[in-house]
Tab-separated table of C-alpha atoms in Angstrom:
chain	number	residue	atom	x	y	z
U	1	UNK	CA	-45.007	12.043	8.420
U	2	UNK	CA	-41.618	10.618	7.467
U	3	UNK	CA	-41.154	9.220	3.962
U	4	UNK	CA	-40.621	5.445	3.829
U	5	UNK	CA	-37.021	4.373	3.317
U	6	UNK	CA	-36.110	3.579	-0.272
U	7	UNK	CA	-35.775	-0.044	-1.368
U	8	UNK	CA	-33.958	-1.377	-4.420
U	9	UNK	CA	-33.546	-4.813	-5.946
U	10	UNK	CA	-30.615	-5.705	-8.223
U	11	UNK	CA	-28.638	-8.706	-9.391
U	12	UNK	CA	-25.348	-7.372	-8.017
U	13	UNK	CA	-24.591	-4.895	-5.261
U	14	UNK	CA	-21.055	-3.479	-5.388
U	15	UNK	CA	-19.815	-1.963	-2.122
U	16	UNK	CA	-17.068	0.515	-2.933
U	17	UNK	CA	-17.025	2.836	-5.952
U	18	UNK	CA	-13.258	3.021	-6.470
U	19	UNK	CA	-11.468	1.875	-9.649
U	20	UNK	CA	-12.070	-1.843	-9.021
U	21	UNK	CA	-15.740	-1.276	-8.231
U	22	UNK	CA	-16.286	0.927	-11.279
U	23	UNK	CA	-14.703	-1.638	-13.586
U	24	UNK	CA	-16.783	-4.360	-11.936
U	25	UNK	CA	-19.918	-2.316	-12.682
U	26	UNK	CA	-18.959	-2.176	-16.358
U	27	UNK	CA	-18.363	-5.922	-16.380
U	28	UNK	CA	-21.684	-6.578	-14.647
U	29	UNK	CA	-23.386	-4.771	-17.513
U	30	UNK	CA	-21.371	-6.820	-19.993
U	31	UNK	CA	-22.766	-9.931	-18.284
U	32	UNK	CA	-26.266	-8.371	-18.376
U	33	UNK	CA	-26.551	-8.060	-14.603
U	34	UNK	CA	-28.382	-5.130	-13.032
U	35	UNK	CA	-26.069	-3.362	-10.613
U	36	UNK	CA	-26.074	-0.863	-7.736
U	37	UNK	CA	-23.013	0.778	-6.186
U	38	UNK	CA	-22.730	1.941	-2.574
U	39	UNK	CA	-19.945	4.125	-1.192
U	40	UNK	CA	-19.623	6.223	1.955
U	41	UNK	CA	-17.809	8.891	-0.078
U	42	UNK	CA	-19.933	11.452	-1.956
U	43	UNK	CA	-18.221	10.894	-5.315
U	44	UNK	CA	-17.088	7.815	-7.253
U	45	UNK	CA	-13.376	7.067	-7.459
U	46	UNK	CA	-12.560	5.961	-3.920
U	47	UNK	CA	-9.078	6.813	-2.665
U	48	UNK	CA	-8.068	8.174	-6.072
U	49	UNK	CA	-10.750	10.889	-5.949
U	50	UNK	CA	-10.404	11.591	-2.225
U	51	UNK	CA	-6.621	11.510	-1.891
U	52	UNK	CA	-4.753	12.005	-5.153
U	53	UNK	CA	-6.951	13.228	-8.035
U	54	UNK	CA	-4.117	15.423	-9.344
U	55	UNK	CA	-1.357	12.826	-9.117
U	56	UNK	CA	-0.060	10.998	-12.141
U	57	UNK	CA	-0.505	7.206	-12.074
U	58	UNK	CA	2.099	5.265	-14.046
U	59	UNK	CA	1.114	1.603	-13.668
U	60	UNK	CA	-2.275	1.392	-15.403
U	61	UNK	CA	-1.934	-0.799	-18.480
U	62	UNK	CA	-2.190	1.117	-21.733
U	63	UNK	CA	-1.406	4.517	-20.191
U	64	UNK	CA	2.226	5.636	-19.855
U	65	UNK	CA	0.823	8.143	-17.362
U	66	UNK	CA	-2.683	9.245	-16.428
U	67	UNK	CA	-3.912	11.761	-13.869
U	68	UNK	CA	-6.021	10.232	-11.081
U	69	UNK	CA	-9.148	12.267	-11.838
U	70	UNK	CA	-8.873	11.445	-15.561
U	71	UNK	CA	-8.719	7.724	-14.786
U	72	UNK	CA	-11.840	7.992	-12.628
U	73	UNK	CA	-13.671	10.007	-15.303
U	74	UNK	CA	-12.899	7.316	-17.876
U	75	UNK	CA	-13.974	4.515	-15.524
U	76	UNK	CA	-17.268	6.273	-14.728
U	77	UNK	CA	-17.903	6.728	-18.452
U	78	UNK	CA	-17.143	3.050	-19.071
U	79	UNK	CA	-19.342	1.936	-16.165
U	80	UNK	CA	-22.229	4.066	-17.505
U	81	UNK	CA	-22.813	1.375	-20.136
U	82	UNK	CA	-24.163	-0.821	-17.315
U	83	UNK	CA	-26.524	1.946	-16.107
U	84	UNK	CA	-25.509	1.439	-12.463
U	85	UNK	CA	-27.583	2.822	-9.627
U	86	UNK	CA	-25.247	5.020	-7.550
U	87	UNK	CA	-25.983	5.244	-3.821
U	88	UNK	CA	-23.155	7.549	-2.742
U	89	UNK	CA	-22.479	9.235	0.569
U	90	UNK	CA	-24.087	6.253	2.335
U	91	UNK	CA	-22.385	3.682	4.525
U	92	UNK	CA	-23.293	-0.002	4.148
U	93	UNK	CA	-24.245	-1.299	7.597
U	94	UNK	CA	-26.475	-4.306	8.145
U	95	UNK	CA	-26.545	-7.587	6.222
U	96	UNK	CA	-29.325	-10.146	6.309
U	97	UNK	CA	-30.808	-12.844	4.088
U	98	UNK	CA	-34.424	-12.877	2.935
U	99	UNK	CA	-35.262	-15.832	0.718
U	100	UNK	CA	-32.802	-15.893	-2.151
U	101	UNK	CA	-31.773	-12.296	-1.580
U	102	UNK	CA	-28.961	-10.716	0.436
U	103	UNK	CA	-30.291	-7.512	1.986
U	104	UNK	CA	-27.935	-4.657	2.849
U	105	UNK	CA	-29.205	-1.710	4.869
U	106	UNK	CA	-27.516	1.663	4.513
U	107	UNK	CA	-26.927	4.374	7.083
U	108	UNK	CA	-29.849	6.451	5.775
U	109	UNK	CA	-32.303	3.563	6.050
U	110	UNK	CA	-32.180	2.577	2.379
U	111	UNK	CA	-32.174	-1.166	1.764
U	112	UNK	CA	-30.756	-2.974	-1.242
U	113	UNK	CA	-31.804	-6.526	-2.080
U	114	UNK	CA	-29.271	-8.315	-4.250
U	115	UNK	CA	-28.649	-11.795	-5.575
U	116	UNK	CA	-24.922	-11.317	-4.929
U	117	UNK	CA	-22.559	-8.816	-3.335
U	118	UNK	CA	-19.098	-7.750	-4.482
U	119	UNK	CA	-17.020	-5.887	-1.898
U	120	UNK	CA	-14.515	-3.502	-3.500
U	121	UNK	CA	-14.045	-1.286	-0.459
U	122	UNK	CA	-10.305	-0.714	-0.865
U	123	UNK	CA	-8.740	-0.073	2.520
U	124	UNK	CA	-12.177	0.606	3.958
U	125	UNK	CA	-13.210	3.864	5.547
U	126	UNK	CA	-10.204	6.060	6.172
U	127	UNK	CA	-9.362	9.206	8.062
U	128	UNK	CA	-6.094	11.142	7.966
U	129	UNK	CA	-3.637	10.977	10.831
U	130	UNK	CA	-3.758	14.368	12.543
U	131	UNK	CA	-0.925	16.884	12.700
U	132	UNK	CA	-0.851	17.865	16.404
U	133	UNK	CA	0.283	21.425	15.693
U	134	UNK	CA	-2.436	21.801	13.068
U	135	UNK	CA	-5.385	21.674	15.449
U	136	UNK	CA	-7.911	24.250	14.277
U	137	UNK	CA	-6.174	24.905	10.943
U	138	UNK	CA	-7.866	22.322	8.751
U	139	UNK	CA	-9.451	24.208	5.857
U	140	UNK	CA	-7.727	27.439	6.946
U	141	UNK	CA	-4.375	26.725	5.357
U	142	UNK	CA	-3.842	23.087	6.276
U	143	UNK	CA	-5.003	20.159	4.137
U	144	UNK	CA	-4.406	16.422	4.160
U	145	UNK	CA	-4.926	15.906	0.417
U	146	UNK	CA	-4.607	18.171	-2.613
U	147	UNK	CA	-7.750	17.964	-4.753
U	148	UNK	CA	-6.575	20.892	-6.896
U	149	UNK	CA	-2.980	21.869	-7.585
U	150	UNK	CA	-4.060	25.260	-8.935
U	151	UNK	CA	-5.264	26.233	-5.448
U	152	UNK	CA	-1.591	26.296	-4.372
U	153	UNK	CA	-0.253	28.341	-7.269
U	154	UNK	CA	2.389	30.867	-6.159
U	155	UNK	CA	2.085	29.760	-2.531
U	156	UNK	CA	4.794	28.837	-0.075
U	157	UNK	CA	3.893	25.244	0.780
U	158	UNK	CA	5.167	23.065	3.619
U	159	UNK	CA	4.659	19.328	3.106
U	160	UNK	CA	4.852	17.210	6.260
U	161	UNK	CA	5.592	13.493	6.044
U	162	UNK	CA	8.089	10.949	4.782
U	163	UNK	CA	6.001	8.443	2.847
U	164	UNK	CA	5.133	8.123	-0.816
U	165	UNK	CA	2.177	10.507	-0.594
U	166	UNK	CA	4.200	13.301	0.977
U	167	UNK	CA	6.998	13.089	-1.557
U	168	UNK	CA	4.558	12.713	-4.442
U	169	UNK	CA	2.922	15.972	-3.361
U	170	UNK	CA	6.325	17.667	-3.361
U	171	UNK	CA	6.876	16.536	-6.955
U	172	UNK	CA	3.393	17.636	-8.013
U	173	UNK	CA	3.484	21.025	-6.261
U	174	UNK	CA	7.020	22.038	-7.161
U	175	UNK	CA	6.205	23.318	-10.681
U	176	UNK	CA	3.274	25.447	-9.485
U	177	UNK	CA	4.069	26.664	-5.963
U	178	UNK	CA	6.392	29.574	-5.173
U	179	UNK	CA	8.328	27.319	-2.804
U	180	UNK	CA	7.992	23.836	-1.372
U	181	UNK	CA	9.627	22.662	1.864
U	182	UNK	CA	9.523	19.046	3.023
U	183	UNK	CA	9.564	18.371	6.768
U	184	UNK	CA	10.008	14.840	8.141
U	185	UNK	CA	10.494	13.716	11.722
U	186	UNK	CA	13.106	11.099	10.796
U	187	UNK	CA	16.320	11.166	8.778
U	188	UNK	CA	15.172	8.261	6.578
U	189	UNK	CA	12.160	8.319	4.283
U	190	UNK	CA	9.586	5.543	3.859
U	191	UNK	CA	8.943	6.519	0.233
U	192	UNK	CA	10.368	4.651	-2.731
U	193	UNK	CA	14.098	5.374	-3.170
U	194	UNK	CA	13.446	6.526	-6.754
U	195	UNK	CA	10.912	9.089	-5.487
U	196	UNK	CA	13.295	10.314	-2.785
U	197	UNK	CA	15.992	10.737	-5.430
U	198	UNK	CA	13.654	12.773	-7.663
U	199	UNK	CA	12.766	15.083	-4.764
U	200	UNK	CA	16.408	15.633	-3.839
U	201	UNK	CA	17.247	16.396	-7.475
U	202	UNK	CA	14.634	19.165	-7.500
U	203	UNK	CA	16.665	21.084	-4.967
U	204	UNK	CA	13.720	21.781	-2.675
U	205	UNK	CA	14.380	22.499	0.977
U	206	UNK	CA	14.291	19.300	3.046
U	207	UNK	CA	14.294	19.447	6.846
U	208	UNK	CA	14.691	16.067	8.569
U	209	UNK	CA	14.721	15.010	12.222
U	210	UNK	CA	12.190	17.771	12.717
U	211	UNK	CA	8.532	18.400	13.508
U	212	UNK	CA	6.102	21.222	12.800
U	213	UNK	CA	5.704	22.933	16.158
U	214	UNK	CA	3.258	25.729	15.411
U	215	UNK	CA	1.127	27.239	12.641
U	216	UNK	CA	0.436	30.978	12.780
U	217	UNK	CA	-1.686	33.380	10.815
U	218	UNK	CA	-4.671	35.712	11.013
U	219	UNK	CA	-8.267	35.906	9.813
U	220	UNK	CA	-7.026	35.875	6.230
U	221	UNK	CA	-5.320	32.524	6.667
U	222	UNK	CA	-2.022	30.843	7.401
U	223	UNK	CA	1.149	32.941	7.217
U	224	UNK	CA	4.014	30.996	8.750
U	225	UNK	CA	5.075	27.715	10.296
U	226	UNK	CA	7.572	27.005	13.066
U	227	UNK	CA	9.682	23.885	12.655
U	228	UNK	CA	11.524	22.415	15.640
U	229	UNK	CA	14.614	20.336	14.858
U	230	UNK	CA	15.774	17.614	17.247
U	231	UNK	CA	18.966	19.582	17.876
U	232	UNK	CA	16.778	22.233	19.501
U	233	UNK	CA	16.961	24.753	16.675
U	234	UNK	CA	13.673	26.432	15.726
U	235	UNK	CA	13.076	27.662	12.182
U	236	UNK	CA	10.246	29.888	10.961
U	237	UNK	CA	9.035	29.311	7.393
U	238	UNK	CA	6.739	31.476	5.322
U	239	UNK	CA	3.732	29.301	4.457
U	240	UNK	CA	0.270	29.876	3.090
U	241	UNK	CA	-0.407	26.139	2.978
U	242	UNK	CA	0.582	23.027	4.898
U	243	UNK	CA	-0.009	19.572	3.415
U	244	UNK	CA	-0.091	17.140	6.334
U	245	UNK	CA	0.548	13.834	4.557
U	246	UNK	CA	1.053	11.659	7.613
U	247	UNK	CA	-0.845	8.626	6.389
U	248	UNK	CA	-4.264	7.561	7.537
U	249	UNK	CA	-6.179	5.246	9.816
U	250	UNK	CA	-8.594	2.809	8.182
U	251	UNK	CA	-11.038	0.042	8.997
U	252	UNK	CA	-13.781	-1.869	7.213
U	253	UNK	CA	-16.496	-0.470	9.441
U	254	UNK	CA	-19.713	-2.527	9.786
U	255	UNK	CA	-18.505	-4.988	7.111
U	256	UNK	CA	-16.276	-6.494	9.808
U	257	UNK	CA	-19.416	-7.877	11.497
U	258	UNK	CA	-20.723	-9.673	8.395
U	259	UNK	CA	-19.241	-13.058	9.259
U	260	UNK	CA	-16.425	-12.921	6.693
U	261	UNK	CA	-12.921	-14.357	7.090
U	262	UNK	CA	-10.878	-11.244	7.834
U	263	UNK	CA	-7.137	-10.826	7.397
U	264	UNK	CA	-6.205	-7.538	9.062
U	265	UNK	CA	-8.191	-4.937	7.049
U	266	UNK	CA	-8.902	-7.337	4.180
U	267	UNK	CA	-11.261	-10.198	3.344
U	268	UNK	CA	-9.902	-13.642	2.461
U	269	UNK	CA	-11.051	-14.975	-0.919
U	270	UNK	CA	-10.467	-18.043	-3.089
U	271	UNK	CA	-9.383	-18.126	-6.743
U	272	UNK	CA	-12.902	-17.132	-7.869
U	273	UNK	CA	-12.785	-14.092	-5.524
U	274	UNK	CA	-15.499	-15.716	-3.397
U	275	UNK	CA	-15.381	-15.073	0.347
U	276	UNK	CA	-16.261	-17.694	2.923
U	277	UNK	CA	-19.893	-16.622	2.711
U	278	UNK	CA	-22.092	-17.765	-0.185
U	279	UNK	CA	-22.744	-15.188	-2.912
U	280	UNK	CA	-20.411	-12.613	-1.360
U	281	UNK	CA	-17.228	-11.851	-3.272
U	282	UNK	CA	-14.391	-9.343	-2.900
U	283	UNK	CA	-11.909	-7.710	-5.271
U	284	UNK	CA	-9.277	-4.984	-5.232
U	285	UNK	CA	-7.249	-3.954	-2.195
U	286	UNK	CA	-9.862	-5.358	0.204
U	287	UNK	CA	-9.390	-8.908	-1.149
U	288	UNK	CA	-6.680	-11.058	0.452
U	289	UNK	CA	-4.997	-14.253	-0.756
U	290	UNK	CA	-1.480	-15.643	-0.726
U	291	UNK	CA	0.813	-13.737	-3.057
U	292	UNK	CA	-1.543	-10.763	-3.373
U	293	UNK	CA	-0.070	-7.573	-4.886
U	294	UNK	CA	-2.140	-4.457	-4.208
U	295	UNK	CA	-2.232	-2.535	-7.484
U	296	UNK	CA	-4.994	-0.843	-9.465
U	297	UNK	CA	-4.106	-3.176	-12.340
U	298	UNK	CA	-4.541	-6.216	-10.083
U	299	UNK	CA	-7.921	-4.947	-8.925
U	300	UNK	CA	-9.189	-4.695	-12.505
U	301	UNK	CA	-8.386	-8.353	-13.140
U	302	UNK	CA	-9.924	-9.434	-9.834
U	303	UNK	CA	-13.095	-7.464	-10.603
U	304	UNK	CA	-13.497	-9.256	-13.944
U	305	UNK	CA	-12.813	-12.634	-12.313
U	306	UNK	CA	-15.364	-11.952	-9.573
U	307	UNK	CA	-18.150	-10.750	-11.867
U	308	UNK	CA	-17.755	-13.647	-14.296
U	309	UNK	CA	-17.905	-16.138	-11.452
U	310	UNK	CA	-20.907	-14.316	-9.977
U	311	UNK	CA	-22.669	-14.579	-13.340
U	312	UNK	CA	-22.229	-18.358	-13.262
U	313	UNK	CA	-23.238	-18.599	-9.601
U	314	UNK	CA	-26.500	-16.794	-10.388
U	315	UNK	CA	-27.084	-18.718	-13.607
U	316	UNK	CA	-25.342	-22.125	-13.580
U	317	UNK	CA	-26.119	-22.521	-17.290
U	318	UNK	CA	-24.015	-19.486	-18.178
U	319	UNK	CA	-20.461	-19.762	-19.473
U	320	UNK	CA	-17.655	-18.580	-17.208
U	321	UNK	CA	-15.804	-17.095	-20.176
U	322	UNK	CA	-17.887	-14.128	-21.300
U	323	UNK	CA	-16.553	-13.845	-24.808
U	324	UNK	CA	-14.488	-10.970	-26.127
U	325	UNK	CA	-15.847	-7.454	-25.641
U	326	UNK	CA	-14.618	-6.597	-29.148
U	327	UNK	CA	-17.333	-8.924	-30.488
U	328	UNK	CA	-20.102	-7.097	-28.590
U	329	UNK	CA	-22.271	-4.304	-29.902
């Protein structure tokens, strides 16, 4: 006989356990709200954990530079003060209203009843753009993200792509790999000019107007890569690893059917971070308004704004300004 699906009841359900969601969980605890966090990924941290845990982040206030995984570790530790219920590896699907509660059903049948919802889903659910020549090589020498730089120590690495992620991986891998070659199908890069300049100054091999045509190896793994240049020349590179950083495809999944005002892959909000639906708010990259700048730092401020306004919405007698955290404890 199947076990009944789990049911939970909280003041605030946060959908998305990335940096904005984790900071929102801390703030919910500061406002004495019980909180649950749902994310389709198996670990907290969102895109930072899934895509660039080893990269240095330079625009988080108070940190001249901090590694992605270290930022997530600190945010999880901070959020722990709120004792959040983590429901990870589960997609949020259905939304209904029962009395004064919003009820969200998850892919595994779990249901969460909440007085309010805060969507911090980032860019939504994402999947990497495939490398056509890499079919069958994922996990056998080809990766889309680099969760551990050490895994590429003393390897010949080919990075494919021309955006910020691709060039950031070149910068990160250069000190540890035996060699790094960057392959891009155009002559111009989409990455920041300052990043392109840094990569060129490293002296790594850069092949433009070219595509990876074939990956070859044996049962032990990848051994070499063929690169076809638009001129017709074909070059063979030694490679034990290919990082296919070609961007990703993303959508909000079932959230798109929740009756919210959508703006491309984002949700329109007002100055309180409230969506067009009562008691549903959004913060971080998923929130859209005129003049929006998508930064981790922006998401932190939006999370605090949302939670404080949620606290007042749930208890009209509460003050919007929560007081200074330095006075707590």
